[in-house]
PDB file of C-alpha atoms in Angstrom:
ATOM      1  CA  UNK C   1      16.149 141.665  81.285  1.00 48.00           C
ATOM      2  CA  UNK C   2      17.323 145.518  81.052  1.00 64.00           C
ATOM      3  CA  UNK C   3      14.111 147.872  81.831  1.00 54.00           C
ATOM      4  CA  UNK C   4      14.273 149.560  78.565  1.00 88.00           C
ATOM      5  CA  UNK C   5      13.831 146.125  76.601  1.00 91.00           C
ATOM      6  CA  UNK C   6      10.777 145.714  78.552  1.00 92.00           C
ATOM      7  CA  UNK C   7       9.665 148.773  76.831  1.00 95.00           C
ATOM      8  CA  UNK C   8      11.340 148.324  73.423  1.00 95.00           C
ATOM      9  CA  UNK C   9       8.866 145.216  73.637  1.00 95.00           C
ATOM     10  CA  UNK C  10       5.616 146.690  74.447  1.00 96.00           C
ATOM     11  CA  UNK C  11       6.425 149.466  72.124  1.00 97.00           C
ATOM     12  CA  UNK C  12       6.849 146.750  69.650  1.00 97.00           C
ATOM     13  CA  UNK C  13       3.739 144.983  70.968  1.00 97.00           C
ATOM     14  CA  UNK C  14       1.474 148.028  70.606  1.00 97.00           C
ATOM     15  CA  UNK C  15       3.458 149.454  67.003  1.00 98.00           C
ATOM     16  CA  UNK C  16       4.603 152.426  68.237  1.00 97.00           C
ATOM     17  CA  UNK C  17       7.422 153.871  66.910  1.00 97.00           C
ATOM     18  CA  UNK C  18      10.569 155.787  67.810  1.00 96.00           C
ATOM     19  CA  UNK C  19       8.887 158.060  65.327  1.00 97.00           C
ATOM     20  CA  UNK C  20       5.854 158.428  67.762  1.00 98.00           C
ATOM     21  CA  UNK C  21       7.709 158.576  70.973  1.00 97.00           C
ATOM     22  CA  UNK C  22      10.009 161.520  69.771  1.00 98.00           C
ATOM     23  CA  UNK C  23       6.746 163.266  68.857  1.00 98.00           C
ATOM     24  CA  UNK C  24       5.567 162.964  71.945  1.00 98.00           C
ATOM     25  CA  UNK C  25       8.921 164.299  73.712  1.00 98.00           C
ATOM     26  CA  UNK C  26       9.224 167.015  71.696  1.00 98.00           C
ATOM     27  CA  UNK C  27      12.937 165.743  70.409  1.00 98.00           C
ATOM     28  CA  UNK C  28      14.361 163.738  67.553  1.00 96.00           C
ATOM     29  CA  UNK C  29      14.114 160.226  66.380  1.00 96.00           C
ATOM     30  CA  UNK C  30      17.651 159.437  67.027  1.00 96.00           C
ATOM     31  CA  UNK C  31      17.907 161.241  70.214  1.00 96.00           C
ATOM     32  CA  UNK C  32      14.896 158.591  71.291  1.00 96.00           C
ATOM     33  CA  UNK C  33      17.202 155.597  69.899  1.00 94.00           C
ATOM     34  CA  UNK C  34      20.045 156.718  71.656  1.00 94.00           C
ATOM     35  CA  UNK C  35      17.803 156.926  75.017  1.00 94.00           C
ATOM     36  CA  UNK C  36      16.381 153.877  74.660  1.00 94.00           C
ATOM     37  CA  UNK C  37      19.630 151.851  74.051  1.00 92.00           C
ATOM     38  CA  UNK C  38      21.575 154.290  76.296  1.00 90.00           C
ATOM     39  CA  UNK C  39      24.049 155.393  73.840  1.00 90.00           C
ATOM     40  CA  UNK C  40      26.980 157.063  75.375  1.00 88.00           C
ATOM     41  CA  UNK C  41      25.138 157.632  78.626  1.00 87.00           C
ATOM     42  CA  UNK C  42      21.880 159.091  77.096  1.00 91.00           C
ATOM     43  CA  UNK C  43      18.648 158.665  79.260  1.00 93.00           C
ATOM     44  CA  UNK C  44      15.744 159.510  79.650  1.00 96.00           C
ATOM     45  CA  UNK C  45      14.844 162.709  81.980  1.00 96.00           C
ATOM     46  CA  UNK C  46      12.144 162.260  84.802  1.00 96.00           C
ATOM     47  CA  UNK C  47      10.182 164.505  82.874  1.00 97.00           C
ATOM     48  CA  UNK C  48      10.116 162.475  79.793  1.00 98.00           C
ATOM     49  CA  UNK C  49       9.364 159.344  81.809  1.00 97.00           C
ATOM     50  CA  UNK C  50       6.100 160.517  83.476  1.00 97.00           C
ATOM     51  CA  UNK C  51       5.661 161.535  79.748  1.00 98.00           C
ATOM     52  CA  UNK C  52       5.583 157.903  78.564  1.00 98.00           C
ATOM     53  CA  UNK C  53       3.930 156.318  80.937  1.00 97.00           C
ATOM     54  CA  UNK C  54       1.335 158.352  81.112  1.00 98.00           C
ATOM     55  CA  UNK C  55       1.053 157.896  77.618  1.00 98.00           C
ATOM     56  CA  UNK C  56       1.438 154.172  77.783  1.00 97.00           C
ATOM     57  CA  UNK C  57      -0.256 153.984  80.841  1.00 97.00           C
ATOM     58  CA  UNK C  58       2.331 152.070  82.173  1.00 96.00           C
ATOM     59  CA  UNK C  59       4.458 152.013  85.583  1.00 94.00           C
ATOM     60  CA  UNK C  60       7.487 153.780  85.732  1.00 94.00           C
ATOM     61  CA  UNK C  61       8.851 150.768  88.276  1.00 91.00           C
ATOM     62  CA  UNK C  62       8.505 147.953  85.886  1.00 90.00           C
ATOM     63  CA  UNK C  63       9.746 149.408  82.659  1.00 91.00           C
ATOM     64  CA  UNK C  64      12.037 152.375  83.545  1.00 88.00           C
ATOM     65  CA  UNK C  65      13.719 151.207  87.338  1.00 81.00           C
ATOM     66  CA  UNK C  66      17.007 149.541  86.784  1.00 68.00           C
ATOM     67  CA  UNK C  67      17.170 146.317  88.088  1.00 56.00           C
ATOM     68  CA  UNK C  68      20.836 146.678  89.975  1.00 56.00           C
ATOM     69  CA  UNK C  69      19.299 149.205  91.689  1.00 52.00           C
ATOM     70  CA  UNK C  70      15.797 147.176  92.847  1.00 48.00           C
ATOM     71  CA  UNK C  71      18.282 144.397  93.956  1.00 46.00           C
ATOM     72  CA  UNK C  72      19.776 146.463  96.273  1.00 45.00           C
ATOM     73  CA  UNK C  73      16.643 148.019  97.548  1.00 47.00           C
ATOM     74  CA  UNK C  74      15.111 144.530  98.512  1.00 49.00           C
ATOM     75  CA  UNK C  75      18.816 143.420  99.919  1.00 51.00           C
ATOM     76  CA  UNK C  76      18.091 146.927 102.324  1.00 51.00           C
ATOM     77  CA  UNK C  77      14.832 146.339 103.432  1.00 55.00           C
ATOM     78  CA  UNK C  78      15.669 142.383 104.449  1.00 55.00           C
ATOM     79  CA  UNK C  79      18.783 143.254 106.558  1.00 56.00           C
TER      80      UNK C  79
END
């Protein structure tokens, strides 16, 4: 499952909306859409991640780390 439908769900979960998370960015609802379904290469910044999960209190690691990348991480640390 791709990080950011982790956090689609628990946005979902707890009813808050792209409305609310663009609020809390400072930037507009579409610009938060196009993050979270990483239109054309939009992401979020680091900034903007400590954002959310401090607002969430949530762990960057579980919702925002790509997957590909913690793969390849655990394949490093077992050779």
């Amino acid at each position: 499952m791709n990080a950011y439908n982790k956090l689609k769900g628990l946005l979902i979960e707890r009813g808050i909306k792209n409305k609310d998370l663009a609020e809390l960015l400072d930037v507009n609802r579409t610009t938060v859409n196009k993050k979270l379904n990483r239109t054309n290469g939009n992401d979020f910044s680091m900034t903007e991640v400590r954002k959310i999960c401090l607002y969430l209190d949530i762990s960057a690691d579980i919702y925002f780390l790509n997957p590909s990348r913690e793969n390849t991480t655990k394949q490093r640390q077992t050779t």
